[in-house]
Coordinates of C-alpha atoms and ligand atoms in Angstrom, one line a residue:
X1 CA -40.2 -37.7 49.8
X2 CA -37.3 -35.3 50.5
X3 CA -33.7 -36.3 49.7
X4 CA -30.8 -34.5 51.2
X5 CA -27.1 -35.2 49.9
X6 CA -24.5 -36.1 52.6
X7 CA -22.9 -32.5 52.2
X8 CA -19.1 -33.5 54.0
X9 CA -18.7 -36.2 51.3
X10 CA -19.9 -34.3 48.7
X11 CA -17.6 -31.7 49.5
X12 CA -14.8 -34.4 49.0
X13 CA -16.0 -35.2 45.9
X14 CA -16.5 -31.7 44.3
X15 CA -12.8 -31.0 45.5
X16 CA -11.4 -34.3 43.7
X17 CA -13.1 -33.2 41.0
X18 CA -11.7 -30.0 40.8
X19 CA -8.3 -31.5 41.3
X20 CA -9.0 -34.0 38.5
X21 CA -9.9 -31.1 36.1
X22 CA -7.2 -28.5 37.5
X23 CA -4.6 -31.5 36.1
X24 CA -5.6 -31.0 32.8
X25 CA -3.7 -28.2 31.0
X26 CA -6.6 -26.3 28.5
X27 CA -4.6 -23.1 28.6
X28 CA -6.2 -21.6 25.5
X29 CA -4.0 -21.2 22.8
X30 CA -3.9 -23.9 22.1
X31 CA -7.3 -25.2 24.4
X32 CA -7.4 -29.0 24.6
X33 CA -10.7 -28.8 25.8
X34 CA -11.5 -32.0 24.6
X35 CA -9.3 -33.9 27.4
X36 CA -11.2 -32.1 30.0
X37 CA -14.7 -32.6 28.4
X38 CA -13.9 -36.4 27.9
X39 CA -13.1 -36.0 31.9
X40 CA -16.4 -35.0 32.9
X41 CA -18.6 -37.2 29.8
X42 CA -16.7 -40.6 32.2
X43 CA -17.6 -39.3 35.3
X44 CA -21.2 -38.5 34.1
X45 CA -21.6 -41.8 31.8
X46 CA -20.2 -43.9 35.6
X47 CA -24.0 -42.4 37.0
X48 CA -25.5 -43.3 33.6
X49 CA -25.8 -39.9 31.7
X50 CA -25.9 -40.3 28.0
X51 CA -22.9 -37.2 27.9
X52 CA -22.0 -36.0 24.0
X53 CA -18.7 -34.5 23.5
X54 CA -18.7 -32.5 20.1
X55 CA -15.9 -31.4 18.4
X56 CA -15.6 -27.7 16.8
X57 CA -12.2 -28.6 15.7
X58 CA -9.4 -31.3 16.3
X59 CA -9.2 -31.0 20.4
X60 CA -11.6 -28.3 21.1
X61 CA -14.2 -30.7 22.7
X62 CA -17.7 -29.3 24.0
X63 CA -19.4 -31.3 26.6
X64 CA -23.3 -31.5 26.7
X65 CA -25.4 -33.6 29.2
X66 CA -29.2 -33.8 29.9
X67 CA -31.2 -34.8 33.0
X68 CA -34.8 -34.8 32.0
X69 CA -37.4 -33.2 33.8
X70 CA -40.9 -33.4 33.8
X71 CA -41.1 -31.3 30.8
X72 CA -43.6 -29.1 32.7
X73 CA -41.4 -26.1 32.5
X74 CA -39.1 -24.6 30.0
X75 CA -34.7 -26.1 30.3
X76 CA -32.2 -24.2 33.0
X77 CA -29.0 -24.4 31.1
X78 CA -25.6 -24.6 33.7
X79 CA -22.8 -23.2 31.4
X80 CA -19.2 -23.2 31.8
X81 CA -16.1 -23.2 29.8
X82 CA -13.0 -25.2 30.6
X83 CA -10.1 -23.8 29.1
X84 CA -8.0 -21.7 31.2
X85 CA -5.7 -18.2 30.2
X86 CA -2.1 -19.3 29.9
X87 CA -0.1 -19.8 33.6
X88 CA 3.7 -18.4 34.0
X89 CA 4.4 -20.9 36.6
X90 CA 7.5 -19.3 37.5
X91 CA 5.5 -16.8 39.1
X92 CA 3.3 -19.2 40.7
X93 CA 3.7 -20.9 44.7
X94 CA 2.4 -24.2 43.8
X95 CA 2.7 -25.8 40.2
X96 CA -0.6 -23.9 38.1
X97 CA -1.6 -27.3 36.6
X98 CA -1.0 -29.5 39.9
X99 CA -4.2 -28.7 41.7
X100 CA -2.6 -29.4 45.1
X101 CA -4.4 -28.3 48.5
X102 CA -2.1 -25.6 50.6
X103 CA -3.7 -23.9 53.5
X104 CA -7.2 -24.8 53.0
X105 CA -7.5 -23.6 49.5
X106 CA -7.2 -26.2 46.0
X107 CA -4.4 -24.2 43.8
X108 CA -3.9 -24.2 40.3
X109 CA -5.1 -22.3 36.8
X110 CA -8.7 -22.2 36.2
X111 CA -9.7 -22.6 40.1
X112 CA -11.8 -19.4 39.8
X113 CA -12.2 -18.7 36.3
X114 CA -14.1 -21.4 36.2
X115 CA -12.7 -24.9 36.8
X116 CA -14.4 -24.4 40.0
X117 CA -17.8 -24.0 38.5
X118 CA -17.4 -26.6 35.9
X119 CA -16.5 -29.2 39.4
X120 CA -19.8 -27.5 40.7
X121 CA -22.0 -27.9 38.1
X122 CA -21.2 -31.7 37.2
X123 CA -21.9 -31.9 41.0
X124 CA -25.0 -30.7 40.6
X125 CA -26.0 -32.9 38.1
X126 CA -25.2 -36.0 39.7
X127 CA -26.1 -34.8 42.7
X128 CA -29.9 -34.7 40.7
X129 CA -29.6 -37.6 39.2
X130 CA -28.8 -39.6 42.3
X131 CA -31.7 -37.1 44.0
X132 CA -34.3 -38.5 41.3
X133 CA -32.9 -42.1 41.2
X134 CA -33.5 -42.9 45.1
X135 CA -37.1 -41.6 44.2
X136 CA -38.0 -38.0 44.6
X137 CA -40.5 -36.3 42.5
X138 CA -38.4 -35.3 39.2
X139 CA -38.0 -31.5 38.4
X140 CA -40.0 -29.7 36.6
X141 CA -37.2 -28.6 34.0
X142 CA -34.5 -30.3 32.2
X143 CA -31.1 -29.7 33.6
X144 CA -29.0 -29.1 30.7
X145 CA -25.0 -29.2 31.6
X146 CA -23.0 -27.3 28.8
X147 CA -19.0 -27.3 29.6
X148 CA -17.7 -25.0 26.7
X149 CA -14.1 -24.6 25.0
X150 CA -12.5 -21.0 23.5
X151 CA -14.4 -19.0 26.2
X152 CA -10.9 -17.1 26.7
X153 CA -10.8 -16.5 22.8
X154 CA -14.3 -15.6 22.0
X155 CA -16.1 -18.5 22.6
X156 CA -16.1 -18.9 18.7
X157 CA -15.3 -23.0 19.0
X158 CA -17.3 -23.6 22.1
X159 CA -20.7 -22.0 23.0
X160 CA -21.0 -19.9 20.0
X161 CA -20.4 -23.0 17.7
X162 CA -22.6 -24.7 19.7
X163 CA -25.1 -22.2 19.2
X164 CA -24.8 -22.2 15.5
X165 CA -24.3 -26.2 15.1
X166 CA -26.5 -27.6 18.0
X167 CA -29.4 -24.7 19.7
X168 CA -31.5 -27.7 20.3
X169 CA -29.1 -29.4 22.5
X170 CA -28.6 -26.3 24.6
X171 CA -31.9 -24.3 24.4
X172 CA -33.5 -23.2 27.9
X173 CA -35.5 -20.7 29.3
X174 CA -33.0 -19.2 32.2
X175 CA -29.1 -19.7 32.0
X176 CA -26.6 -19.8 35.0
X177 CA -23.2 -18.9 34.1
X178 CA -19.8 -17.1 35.4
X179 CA -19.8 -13.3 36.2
X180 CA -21.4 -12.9 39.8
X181 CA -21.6 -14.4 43.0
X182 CA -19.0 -12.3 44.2
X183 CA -19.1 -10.9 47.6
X184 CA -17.9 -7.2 48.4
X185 CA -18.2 -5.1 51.7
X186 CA -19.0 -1.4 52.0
X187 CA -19.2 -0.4 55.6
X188 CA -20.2 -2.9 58.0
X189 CA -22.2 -4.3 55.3
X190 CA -21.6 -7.2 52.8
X191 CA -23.1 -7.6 49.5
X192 CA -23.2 -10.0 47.0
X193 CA -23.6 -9.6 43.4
X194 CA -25.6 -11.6 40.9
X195 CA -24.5 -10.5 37.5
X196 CA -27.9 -9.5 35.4
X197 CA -25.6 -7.5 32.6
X198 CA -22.5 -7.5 30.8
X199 CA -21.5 -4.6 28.4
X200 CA -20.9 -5.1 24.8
X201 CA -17.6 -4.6 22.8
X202 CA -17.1 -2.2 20.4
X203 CA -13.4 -2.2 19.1
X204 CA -13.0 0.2 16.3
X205 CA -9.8 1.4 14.5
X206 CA -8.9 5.4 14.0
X207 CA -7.2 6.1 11.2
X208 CA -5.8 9.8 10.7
X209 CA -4.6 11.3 7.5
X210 CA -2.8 14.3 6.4
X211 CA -0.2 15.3 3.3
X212 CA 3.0 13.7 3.9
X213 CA 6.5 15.9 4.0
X214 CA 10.4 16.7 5.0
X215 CA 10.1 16.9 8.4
X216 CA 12.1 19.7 8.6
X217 CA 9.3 21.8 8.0
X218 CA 6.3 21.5 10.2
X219 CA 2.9 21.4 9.0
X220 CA -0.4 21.5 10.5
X221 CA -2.1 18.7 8.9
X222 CA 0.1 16.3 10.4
X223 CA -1.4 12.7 10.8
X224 CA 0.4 11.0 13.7
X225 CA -0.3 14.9 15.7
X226 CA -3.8 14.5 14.5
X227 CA -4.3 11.0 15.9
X228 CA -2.4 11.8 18.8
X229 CA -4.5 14.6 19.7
X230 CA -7.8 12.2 18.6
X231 CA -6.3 9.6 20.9
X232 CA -5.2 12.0 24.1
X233 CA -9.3 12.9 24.0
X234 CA -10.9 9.7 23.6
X235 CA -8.7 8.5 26.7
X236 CA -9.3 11.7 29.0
X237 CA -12.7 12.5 28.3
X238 CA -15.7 10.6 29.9
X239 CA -18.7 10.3 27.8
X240 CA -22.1 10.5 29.1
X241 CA -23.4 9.0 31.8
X242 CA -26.2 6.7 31.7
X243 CA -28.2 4.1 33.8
X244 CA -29.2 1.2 33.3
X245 CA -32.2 -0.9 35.3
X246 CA -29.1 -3.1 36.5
X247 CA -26.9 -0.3 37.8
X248 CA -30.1 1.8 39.3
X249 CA -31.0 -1.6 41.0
X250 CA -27.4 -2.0 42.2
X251 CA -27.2 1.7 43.7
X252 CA -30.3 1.5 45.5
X253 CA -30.1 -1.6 46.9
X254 CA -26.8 -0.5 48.4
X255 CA -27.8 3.1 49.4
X256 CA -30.6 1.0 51.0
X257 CA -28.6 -0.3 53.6
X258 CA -26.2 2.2 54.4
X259 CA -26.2 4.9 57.0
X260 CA -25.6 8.6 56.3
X261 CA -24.0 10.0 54.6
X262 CA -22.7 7.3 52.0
X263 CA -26.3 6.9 51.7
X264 CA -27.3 10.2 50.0
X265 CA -23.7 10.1 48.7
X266 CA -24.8 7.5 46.5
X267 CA -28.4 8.1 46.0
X268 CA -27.0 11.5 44.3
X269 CA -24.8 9.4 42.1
X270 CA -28.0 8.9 40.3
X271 CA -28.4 11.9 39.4
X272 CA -26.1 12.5 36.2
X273 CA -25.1 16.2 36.8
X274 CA -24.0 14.5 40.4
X275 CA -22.0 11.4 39.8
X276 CA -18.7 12.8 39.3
X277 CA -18.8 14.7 42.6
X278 CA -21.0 12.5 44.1
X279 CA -18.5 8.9 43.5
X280 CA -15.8 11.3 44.6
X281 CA -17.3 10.9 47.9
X282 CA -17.6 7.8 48.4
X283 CA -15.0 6.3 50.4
X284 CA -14.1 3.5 48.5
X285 CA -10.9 2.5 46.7
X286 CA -10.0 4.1 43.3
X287 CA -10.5 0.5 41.8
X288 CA -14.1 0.6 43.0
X289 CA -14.7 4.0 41.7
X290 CA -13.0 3.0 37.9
X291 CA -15.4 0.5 38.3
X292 CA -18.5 2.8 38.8
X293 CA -17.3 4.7 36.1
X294 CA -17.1 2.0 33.5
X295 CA -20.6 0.8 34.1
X296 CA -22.3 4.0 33.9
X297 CA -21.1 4.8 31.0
X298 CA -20.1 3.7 26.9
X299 CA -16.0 3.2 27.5
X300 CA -13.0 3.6 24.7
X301 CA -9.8 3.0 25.8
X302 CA -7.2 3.4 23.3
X303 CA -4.2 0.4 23.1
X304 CA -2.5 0.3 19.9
X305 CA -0.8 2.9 18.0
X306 CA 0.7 3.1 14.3
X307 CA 2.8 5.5 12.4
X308 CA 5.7 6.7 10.8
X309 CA 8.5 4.8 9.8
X310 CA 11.4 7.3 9.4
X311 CA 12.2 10.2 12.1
X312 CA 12.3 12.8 9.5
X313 CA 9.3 11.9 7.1
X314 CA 5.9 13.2 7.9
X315 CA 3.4 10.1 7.2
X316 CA 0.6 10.5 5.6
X317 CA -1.6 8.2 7.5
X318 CA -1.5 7.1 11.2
X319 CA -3.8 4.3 12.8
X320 CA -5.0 3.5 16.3
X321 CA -6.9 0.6 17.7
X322 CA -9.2 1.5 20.6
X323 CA -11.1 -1.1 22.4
X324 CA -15.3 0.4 22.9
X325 CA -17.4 -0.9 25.4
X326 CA -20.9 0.2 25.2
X327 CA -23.7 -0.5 27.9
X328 CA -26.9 -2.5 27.3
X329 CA -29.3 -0.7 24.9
X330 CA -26.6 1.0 22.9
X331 CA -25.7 0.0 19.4
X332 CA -22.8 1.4 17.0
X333 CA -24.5 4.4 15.5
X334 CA -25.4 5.5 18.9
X335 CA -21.9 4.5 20.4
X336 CA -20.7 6.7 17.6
X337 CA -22.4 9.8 18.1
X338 CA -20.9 9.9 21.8
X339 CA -17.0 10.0 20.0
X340 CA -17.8 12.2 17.1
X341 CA -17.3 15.2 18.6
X342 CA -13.9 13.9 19.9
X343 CA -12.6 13.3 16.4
X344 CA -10.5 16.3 15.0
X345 CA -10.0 16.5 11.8
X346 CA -8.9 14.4 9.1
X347 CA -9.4 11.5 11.3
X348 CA -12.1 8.6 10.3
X349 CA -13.2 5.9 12.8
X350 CA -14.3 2.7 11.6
X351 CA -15.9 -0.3 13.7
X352 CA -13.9 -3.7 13.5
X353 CA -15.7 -6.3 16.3
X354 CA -18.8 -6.1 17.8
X355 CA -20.3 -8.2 20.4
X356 CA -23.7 -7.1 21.8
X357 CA -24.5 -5.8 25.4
X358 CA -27.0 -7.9 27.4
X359 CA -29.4 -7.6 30.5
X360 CA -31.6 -9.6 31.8
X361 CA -34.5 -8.4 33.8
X362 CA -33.3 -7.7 37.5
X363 CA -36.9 -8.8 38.6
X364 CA -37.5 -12.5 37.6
X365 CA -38.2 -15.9 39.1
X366 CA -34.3 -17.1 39.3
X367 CA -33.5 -13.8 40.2
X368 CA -35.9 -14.1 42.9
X369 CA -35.3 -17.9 43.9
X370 CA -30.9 -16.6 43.9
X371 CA -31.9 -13.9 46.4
X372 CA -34.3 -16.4 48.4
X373 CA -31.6 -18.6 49.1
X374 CA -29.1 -16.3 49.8
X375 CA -30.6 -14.7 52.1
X376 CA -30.8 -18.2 53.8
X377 CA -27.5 -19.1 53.9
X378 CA -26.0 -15.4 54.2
X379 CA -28.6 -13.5 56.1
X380 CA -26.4 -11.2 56.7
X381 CA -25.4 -10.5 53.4
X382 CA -27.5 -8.5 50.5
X383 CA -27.6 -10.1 47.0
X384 CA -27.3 -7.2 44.7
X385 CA -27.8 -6.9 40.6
X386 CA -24.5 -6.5 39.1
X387 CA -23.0 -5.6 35.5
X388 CA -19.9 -6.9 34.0
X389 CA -17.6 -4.6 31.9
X390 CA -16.0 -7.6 30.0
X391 CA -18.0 -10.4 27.9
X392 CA -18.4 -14.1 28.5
X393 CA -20.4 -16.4 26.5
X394 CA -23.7 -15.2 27.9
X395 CA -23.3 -13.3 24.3
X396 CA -23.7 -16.5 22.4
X397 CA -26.6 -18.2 24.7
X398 CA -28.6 -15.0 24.3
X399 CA -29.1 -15.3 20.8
X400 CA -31.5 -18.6 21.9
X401 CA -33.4 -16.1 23.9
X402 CA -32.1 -17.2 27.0
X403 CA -32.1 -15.0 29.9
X404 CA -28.5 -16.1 31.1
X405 CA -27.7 -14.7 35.0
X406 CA -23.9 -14.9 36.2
X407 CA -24.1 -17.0 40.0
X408 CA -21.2 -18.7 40.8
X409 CA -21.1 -17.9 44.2
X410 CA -17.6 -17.6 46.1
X411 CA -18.1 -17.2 49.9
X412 CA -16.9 -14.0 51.4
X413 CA -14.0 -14.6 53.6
X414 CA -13.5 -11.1 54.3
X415 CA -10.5 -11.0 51.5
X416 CA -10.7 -8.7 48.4
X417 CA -7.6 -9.5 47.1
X418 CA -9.2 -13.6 46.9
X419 CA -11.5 -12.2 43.8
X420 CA -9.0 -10.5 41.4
X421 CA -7.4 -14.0 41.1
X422 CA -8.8 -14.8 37.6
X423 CA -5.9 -14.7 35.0
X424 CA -3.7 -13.8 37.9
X425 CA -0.5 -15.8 39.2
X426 CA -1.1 -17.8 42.1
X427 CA -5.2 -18.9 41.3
X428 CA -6.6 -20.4 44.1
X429 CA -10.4 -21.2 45.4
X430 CA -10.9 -22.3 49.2
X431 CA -12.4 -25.5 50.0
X432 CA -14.9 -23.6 51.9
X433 CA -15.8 -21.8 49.2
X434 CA -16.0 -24.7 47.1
X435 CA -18.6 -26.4 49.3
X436 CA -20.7 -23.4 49.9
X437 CA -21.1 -23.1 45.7
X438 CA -22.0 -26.6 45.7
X439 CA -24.9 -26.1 48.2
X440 CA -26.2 -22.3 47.4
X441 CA -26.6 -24.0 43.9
X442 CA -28.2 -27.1 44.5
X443 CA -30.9 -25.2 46.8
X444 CA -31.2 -22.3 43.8
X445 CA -31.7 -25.0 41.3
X446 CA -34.1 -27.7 43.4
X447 CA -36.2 -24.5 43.8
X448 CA -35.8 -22.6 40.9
X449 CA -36.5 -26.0 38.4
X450 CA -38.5 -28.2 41.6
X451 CA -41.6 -26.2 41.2
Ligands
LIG1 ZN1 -14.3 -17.3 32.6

């Protein structure tokens, strides 16, 4: 038998949710996650879920629920993380932990990045477990719900200590998490994105030396000019371009459905020797195009300087920090033979953090099942591949072998500026929006894990 949920009260619901969870103030430092997961382990345990909250540390709760499948196919893991960035809620319209409804939209810290998906995806699971209990054929996959803490931080006390204390508990197959779902128009055309890479950080720390001296008398082997000069390089010079599957996939798709001449315009793009002139072209905003430059190639953007402590001593040592972010299929020693050449001399660069690149294949069966039911609900719309410059915890969940996707879709209401919103003042999700997540993801996931 078919079962359909009665969409205009579930759309009440997810929004009280949302509400409920947009009260609780995670800002991370210091997180109280553990308020929020308690939250969503009562309204799970109300529809008779067997919810575990897990503690990384006093207040930094994780939340993990199970509906069981059939066991016929491999777990789909919904992830999401419930602290929030801090608010300045003098900046803000409407108070950032009040989630009060204005205009349509539910307002506070956390309504896009991700309060909104955690509302969604405990939606989603009791919208499944009401689904099985009124006797439809159970799915063919375990739903796994995982609601994380420290995503903002690292994700060191939530999904990556999850991943080193309980795998079992949140091993699957295919992963849905933040980092697409977006929609974006170019022309007369709208797009929307489902993330199928993220770049990987490289942070690494210059440090310049030379012989120190009176500054009254100048010397060439000055350490703060030699890092200066190091630094001015690394942040005007753009290093190689490359492509990955994700980013070809993106291009074409789009040059697919455009008319000439943004078209060839961006068909060129893939040509290396092109892209500069060829992105020049395009008409698009510079945001766009600093965007299609970080995802074509390995990124170091310098951000913290050191030296000297007295205006008329030469030191003998100067330090930057410069944040690296390499594309999928890059690792250190390759990310370091792109900035060698940049280094002058008497300046050593060594690596501090590293978090891996990922991609998961941009043909697969939830990629597949993602575009089928987009193209149902948005046939207008194209669903594109996307990559993220920044890292979420799809960085931990790979290291189960998970192929983690980013599809928490936002409808397009025309309005650009509604997607910069995360960490912004002023965070704010429509209701709209909220409903259509609630019911692109329920048809994604009664497809993806139904057969
Ligand atoms: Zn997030």
């Amino acid at each position: 038998m078919s079962w359909t949920p009665h969409w205009e009260a579930v759309g009440d619901e997810v929004v009280r949710h949302l509400q409920a969870l947009l009260r609780i103030d995670t800002t991370n430092p210091p997180g109280n996650e553990t308020a929020a997961a308690e939250y969503l382990a009562r309204v799970l345990r109300s529809e008779g879920f067997e919810p575990l909250v897990l503690e990384s540390a006093p207040g930094r709760g994780n939340l993990v629920a199970r509906l069981k499948g059939t066991g016929e196919r491999a777990p789909l893991l919904l992830m999401c993380h419930t602290d929030v960035v801090p608010a300045e809620p003098e900046h803000w319209s409407y108070p950032p932990f009040g989630g009060e409804i204005h205009d349509g939209f539910v307002w506070g810290r956390g309504a896009v990045d991700m309060k909104n998906s955690v509302a969604v995806e405990l939606m989603l699971m009791l919208l499944f477990k009401r689904r099985q209990e009124a006797g439809a054929p159970p799915l063919k996959r375990d739903l796994i719900f995982m609601a994380a803490a420290d995503e903002e931080r690292g994700g060191h006390l939530g999904a990556g200590w999850l991943v080193d204390h309980h795998p079992d508990l949140i091993r699957a197959e295919y992963a849905i998490n933040e980092g697409g779902g977006y929609g974006f128009q170019l022309g007369q055309k709208v797009y929307y994105t489902c993330q199928t890479a993220e770049k990987g950080y490289a942070r690494f720390r210059l440090t310049a030396r030379g012989e120190p001296g009176h500054a009254s008398v100048p010397r060439e082997d000055n350490a703060v000019v030699r890092l200066a000069e190091t630094v001015a390089r690394i942040g005007c010079t753009p290093l190689p371009t490359h492509f990955t599957d994700t980013v070809c996939r993106y291009l074409t798709t789009i040059a697919e459905t455009q008319d000439e001449p943004v078209r060839s315009a961006i068909l060129r793009m893939l040509h290396p020797e092109h892209f500069m002139a060829a992105v020049e072209q395009l008409p698009i905003p510079a945001t766009w195009r600093r965007q299609l430059m970080a995802i074509t190639r390995n990124t170091a953007t310098p951000t913290v300087l050191h030296a000297g402590s007295k205006v008329n001593v030469i030191p003998s040592t100067a330090t930057a920090r410069v944040d690296g972010r390499v594309l999928p299929g890059f690792d250190r020693e390759m990310f370091y033979a792109e900035l060698e050449p940049l280094l002058c001399e008497g300046v050593e660069l060594e690596f501090t953090d590293w978090g891996p690149p990922l991609e998961a294949p941009v043909e697969s069966p939830l990629f597949d099942t993602i575009r089928e039911v987009m193209a149902e609900h948005e046939p207008e719309a194209t669903l594109v591949p996307s990559m993220l410059t920044g890292a979420t915890d799809a960085k931990h969940i790979v290291r189960l072998g998970t192929r983690v996707y980013g599809f928490t879709p936002l409808k397009w209401e025309g309005d650009e500026s509604l997607l910069s919103l995360a960490h912004a003042h002023d965070e704010r999700v429509s209701v709209n929006s909220l409903l259509f997540s609630t019911r692109v993801l329920y048809d994604v996931v009664e497809r993806f894990a139904g057969r």
